[in-house]
Short mmCIF file of C-alpha atoms in Angstrom, two decimals:
data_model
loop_
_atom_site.label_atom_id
_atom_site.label_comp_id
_atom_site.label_asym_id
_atom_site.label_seq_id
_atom_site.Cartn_x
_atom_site.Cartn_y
_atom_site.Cartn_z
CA UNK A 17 18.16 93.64 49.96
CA UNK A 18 18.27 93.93 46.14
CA UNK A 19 16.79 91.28 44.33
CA UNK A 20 18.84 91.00 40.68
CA UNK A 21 16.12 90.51 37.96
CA UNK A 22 17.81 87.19 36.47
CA UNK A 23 16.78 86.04 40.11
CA UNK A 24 12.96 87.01 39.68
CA UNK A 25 13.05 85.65 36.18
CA UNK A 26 14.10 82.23 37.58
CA UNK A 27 11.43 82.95 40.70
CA UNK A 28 8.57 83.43 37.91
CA UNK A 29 9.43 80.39 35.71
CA UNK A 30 10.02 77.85 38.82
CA UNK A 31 6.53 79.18 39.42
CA UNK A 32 4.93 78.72 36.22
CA UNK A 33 6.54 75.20 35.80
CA UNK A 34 5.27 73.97 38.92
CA UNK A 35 1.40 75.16 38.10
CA UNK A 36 1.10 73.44 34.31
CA UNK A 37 1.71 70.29 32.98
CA UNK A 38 2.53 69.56 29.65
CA UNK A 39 0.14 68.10 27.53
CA UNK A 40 -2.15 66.96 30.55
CA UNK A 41 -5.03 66.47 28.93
CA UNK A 42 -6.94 66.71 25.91
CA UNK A 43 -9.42 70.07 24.93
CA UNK A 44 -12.71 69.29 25.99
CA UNK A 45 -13.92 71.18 22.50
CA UNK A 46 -11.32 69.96 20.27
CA UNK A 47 -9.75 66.83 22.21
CA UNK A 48 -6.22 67.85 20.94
CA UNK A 49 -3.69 66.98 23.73
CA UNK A 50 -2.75 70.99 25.58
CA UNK A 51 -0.58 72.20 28.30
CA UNK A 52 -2.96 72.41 31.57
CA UNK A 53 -2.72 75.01 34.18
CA UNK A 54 -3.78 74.33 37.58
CA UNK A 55 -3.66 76.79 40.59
CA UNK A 56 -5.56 77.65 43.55
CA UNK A 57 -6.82 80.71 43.54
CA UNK A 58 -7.08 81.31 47.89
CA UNK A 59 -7.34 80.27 51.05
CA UNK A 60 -10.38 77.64 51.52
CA UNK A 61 -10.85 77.79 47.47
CA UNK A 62 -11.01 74.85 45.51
CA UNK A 63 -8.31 74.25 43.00
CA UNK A 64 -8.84 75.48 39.25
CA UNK A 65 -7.46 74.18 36.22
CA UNK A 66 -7.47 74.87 32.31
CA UNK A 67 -10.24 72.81 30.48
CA UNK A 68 -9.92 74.02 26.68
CA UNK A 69 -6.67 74.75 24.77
CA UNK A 70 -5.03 78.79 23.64
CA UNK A 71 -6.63 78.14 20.27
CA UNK A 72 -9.92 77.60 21.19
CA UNK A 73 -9.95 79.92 23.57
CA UNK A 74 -8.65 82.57 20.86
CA UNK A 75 -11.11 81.55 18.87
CA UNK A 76 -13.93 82.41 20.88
CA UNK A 77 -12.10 84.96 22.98
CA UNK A 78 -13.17 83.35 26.15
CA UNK A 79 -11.41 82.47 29.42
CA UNK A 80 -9.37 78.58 29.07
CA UNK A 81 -11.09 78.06 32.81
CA UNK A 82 -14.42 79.19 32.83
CA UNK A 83 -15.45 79.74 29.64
CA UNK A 84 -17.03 83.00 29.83
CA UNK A 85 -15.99 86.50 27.47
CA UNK A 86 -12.49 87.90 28.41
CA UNK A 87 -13.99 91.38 27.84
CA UNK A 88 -17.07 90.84 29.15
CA UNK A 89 -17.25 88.60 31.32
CA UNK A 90 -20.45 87.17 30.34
CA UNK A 91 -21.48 83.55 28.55
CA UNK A 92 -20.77 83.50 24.83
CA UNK A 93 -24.47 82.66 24.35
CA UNK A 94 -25.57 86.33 25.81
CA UNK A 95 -22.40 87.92 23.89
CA UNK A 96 -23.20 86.52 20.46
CA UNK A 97 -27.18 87.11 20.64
CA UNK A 98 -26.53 90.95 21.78
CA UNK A 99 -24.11 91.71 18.75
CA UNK A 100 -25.86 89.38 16.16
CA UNK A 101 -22.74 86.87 15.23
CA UNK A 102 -23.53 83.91 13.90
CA UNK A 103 -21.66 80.24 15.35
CA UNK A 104 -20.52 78.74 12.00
CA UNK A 105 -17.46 76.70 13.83
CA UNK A 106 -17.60 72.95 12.20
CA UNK A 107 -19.34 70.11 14.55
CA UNK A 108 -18.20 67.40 12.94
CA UNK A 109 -14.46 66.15 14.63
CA UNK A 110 -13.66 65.54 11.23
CA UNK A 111 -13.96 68.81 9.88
CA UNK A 112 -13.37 70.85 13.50
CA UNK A 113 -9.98 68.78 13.02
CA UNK A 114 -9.16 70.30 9.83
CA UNK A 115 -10.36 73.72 10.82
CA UNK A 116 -8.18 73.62 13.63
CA UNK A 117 -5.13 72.64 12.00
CA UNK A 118 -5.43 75.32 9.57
CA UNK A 119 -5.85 77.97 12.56
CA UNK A 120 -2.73 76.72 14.25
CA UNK A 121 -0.58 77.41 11.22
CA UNK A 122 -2.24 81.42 10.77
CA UNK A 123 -1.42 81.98 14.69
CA UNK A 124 1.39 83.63 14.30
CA UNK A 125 0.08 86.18 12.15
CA UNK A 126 -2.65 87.04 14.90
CA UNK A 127 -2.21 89.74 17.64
CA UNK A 128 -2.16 87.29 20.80
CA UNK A 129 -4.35 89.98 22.48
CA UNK A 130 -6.91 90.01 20.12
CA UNK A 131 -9.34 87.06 19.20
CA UNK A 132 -9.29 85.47 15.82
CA UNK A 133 -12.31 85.02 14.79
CA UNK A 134 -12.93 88.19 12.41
CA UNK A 135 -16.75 88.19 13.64
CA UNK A 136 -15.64 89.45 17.18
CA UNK A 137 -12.68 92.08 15.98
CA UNK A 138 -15.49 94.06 13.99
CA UNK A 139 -18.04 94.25 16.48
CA UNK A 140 -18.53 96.84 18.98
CA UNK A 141 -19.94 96.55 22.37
CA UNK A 142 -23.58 97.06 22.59
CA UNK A 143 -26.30 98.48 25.00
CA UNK A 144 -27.09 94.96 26.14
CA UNK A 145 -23.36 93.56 26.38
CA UNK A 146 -22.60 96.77 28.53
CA UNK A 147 -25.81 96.75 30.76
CA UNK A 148 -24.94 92.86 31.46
CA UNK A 149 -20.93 93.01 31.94
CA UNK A 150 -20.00 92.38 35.16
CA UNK A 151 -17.69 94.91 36.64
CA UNK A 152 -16.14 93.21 39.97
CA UNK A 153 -14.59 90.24 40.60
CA UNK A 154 -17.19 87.01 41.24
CA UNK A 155 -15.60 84.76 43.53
CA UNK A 156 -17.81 82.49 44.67
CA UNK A 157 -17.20 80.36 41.41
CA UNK A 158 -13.85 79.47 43.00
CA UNK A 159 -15.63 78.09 46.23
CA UNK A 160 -15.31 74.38 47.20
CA UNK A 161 -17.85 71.39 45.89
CA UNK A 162 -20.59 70.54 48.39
CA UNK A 163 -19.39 68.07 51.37
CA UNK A 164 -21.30 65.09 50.03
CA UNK A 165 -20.45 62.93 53.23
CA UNK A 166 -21.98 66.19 55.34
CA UNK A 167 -25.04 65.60 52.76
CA UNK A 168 -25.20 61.99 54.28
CA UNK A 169 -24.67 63.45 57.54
CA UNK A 170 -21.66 61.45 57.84
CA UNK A 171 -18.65 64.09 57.66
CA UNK A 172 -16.42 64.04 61.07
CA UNK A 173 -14.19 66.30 59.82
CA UNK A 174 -15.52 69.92 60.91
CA UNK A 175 -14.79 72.90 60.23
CA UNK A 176 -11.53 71.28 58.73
CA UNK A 177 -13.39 69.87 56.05
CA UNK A 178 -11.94 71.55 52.95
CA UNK A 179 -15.53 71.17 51.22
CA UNK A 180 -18.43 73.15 51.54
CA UNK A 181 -21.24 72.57 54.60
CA UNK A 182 -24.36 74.07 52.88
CA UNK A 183 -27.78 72.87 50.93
CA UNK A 184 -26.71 71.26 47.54
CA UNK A 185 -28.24 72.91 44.15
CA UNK A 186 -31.87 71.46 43.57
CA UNK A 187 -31.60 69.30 40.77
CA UNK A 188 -34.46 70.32 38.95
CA UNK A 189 -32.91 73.90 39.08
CA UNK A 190 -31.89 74.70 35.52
CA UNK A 191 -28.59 76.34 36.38
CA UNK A 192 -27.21 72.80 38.20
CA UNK A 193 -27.44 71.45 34.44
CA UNK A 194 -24.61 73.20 32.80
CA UNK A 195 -22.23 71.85 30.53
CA UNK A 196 -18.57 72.80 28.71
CA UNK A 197 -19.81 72.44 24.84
CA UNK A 198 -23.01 74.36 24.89
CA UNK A 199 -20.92 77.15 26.93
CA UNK A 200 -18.68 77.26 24.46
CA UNK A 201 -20.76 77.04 21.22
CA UNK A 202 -23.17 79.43 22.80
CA UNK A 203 -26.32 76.96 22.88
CA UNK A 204 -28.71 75.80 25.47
CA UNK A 205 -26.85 77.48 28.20
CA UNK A 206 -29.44 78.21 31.41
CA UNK A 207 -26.65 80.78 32.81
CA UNK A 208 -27.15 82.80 29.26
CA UNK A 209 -30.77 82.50 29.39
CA UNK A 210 -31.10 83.67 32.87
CA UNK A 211 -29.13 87.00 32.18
CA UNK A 212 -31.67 87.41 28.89
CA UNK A 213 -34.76 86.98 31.19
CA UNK A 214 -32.90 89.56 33.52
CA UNK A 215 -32.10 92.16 30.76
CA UNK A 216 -35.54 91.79 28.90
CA UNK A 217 -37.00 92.79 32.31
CA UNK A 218 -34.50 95.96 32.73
CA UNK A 219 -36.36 99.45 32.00
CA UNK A 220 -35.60 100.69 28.84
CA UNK A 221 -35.41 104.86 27.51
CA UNK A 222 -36.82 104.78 23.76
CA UNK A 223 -35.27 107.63 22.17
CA UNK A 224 -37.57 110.74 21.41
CA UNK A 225 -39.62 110.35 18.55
CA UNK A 226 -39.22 114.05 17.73
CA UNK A 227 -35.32 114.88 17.60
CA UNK A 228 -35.62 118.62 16.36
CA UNK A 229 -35.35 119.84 19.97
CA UNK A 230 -32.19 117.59 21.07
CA UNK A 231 -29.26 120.03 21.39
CA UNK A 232 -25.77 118.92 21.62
CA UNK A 233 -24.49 120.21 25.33
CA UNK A 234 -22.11 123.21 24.84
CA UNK A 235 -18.87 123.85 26.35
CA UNK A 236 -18.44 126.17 28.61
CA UNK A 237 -15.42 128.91 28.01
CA UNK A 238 -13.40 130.31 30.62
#
């Protein structure tokens, strides 16, 4: 049976309504009032939602969710540091608030599929950024919180616990102390210094000191 497209048009925006609400809550980097998203993303996954608003997340061309490079898919801290840009984003609300404001009204002159800041359009990717980028899907970031009644010992639920039955983080690991605003302003983030410790340990080819006996390959002719 033929489905008309007016009908899947309808379909997609009954969907869309029912996973946002407008003006939910407020940016967690510039605590302006935004339309939230929340969906789950599977069976036995824990429900995800939007935490920063379109024009912060243009801004830094990251993910509204988790934060991490669209292109990339790495922490903004690793992205930055491999192709030398420098954070100059105001700190002070006052002046983020005005800095904002004057982004808003230049959005419509920006490609949506591009990021705004000028830093990130002229920079190529780099040996480091492509070395690092991660290439599949990583889903155990959409995995249920730790049971913390089955911590206690005191979950009677099962197996139809919707939470997670496993050893919490140790707290003195440096990845269980993770934050939104050093994510996002690329500071202090222990995921980002973990993938530096990981590519500073990766082998390396230094380029031939002598060059006069590097030939270009040649193609071959039928």
């Amino acid at each position: 049976m033929a489905v008309s497209k007016s009908t899947n048009t309808y379909n997609r925006q009954n969907w869309e309504d029912s996973t946002k609400e407008k003006y939910g809550k407020e940016c967690k980097i510039c605590a302006r009032p935004f339309t939230v998203f929340r969906w789950c993303p599977g069976s036995r996954m824990r429900f995800k939602k939007t935490e920063i608003c379109q024009t912060c997340s243009k801004l830094k061309n990251v993910c509204q969710t988790c934060l991490l490079d669209l292109e990339y898919g790495l922490p903004i801290q690793v992205r930055d540091a491999a192709l030398k840009i420098q954070d100059d984003l105001p700190r002070n609300e006052v002046n983020k608030e005005y800095y904002i404001q004057n982004l808003d009204s230049q959005m419509s002159k920006f490609d949506s599929t591009q990021p705004s800041n000028s830093a990130l359009k002229s920079k190529g990717a780099s040996d480091l950024l492509l070395r690092l980028a991660r290439t599949a899907p990583y889903y155990k970031r959409n995995r249920p919180h730790v049971c913390s009644f089955w911590v206690k010992g005191e979950c009677r639920r099962g197996e139809e616990c919707p939470y997670r039955h496993e050893k919490p983080t140790d707290p003195d690991d440096p990845l269980a102390d993770q934050n939104i605003k050093d994510r996002y302003y690329g500071v202090n983030d222990p995921v980002a210094e973990k993938l530096m410790r990981r590519a500073a340990a990766m082998p390396a080819l230094p380029p031939p000191e002598d060059r006069t006996d590097v030939k270009a390959p040649t193609r071959r002719t039928k």
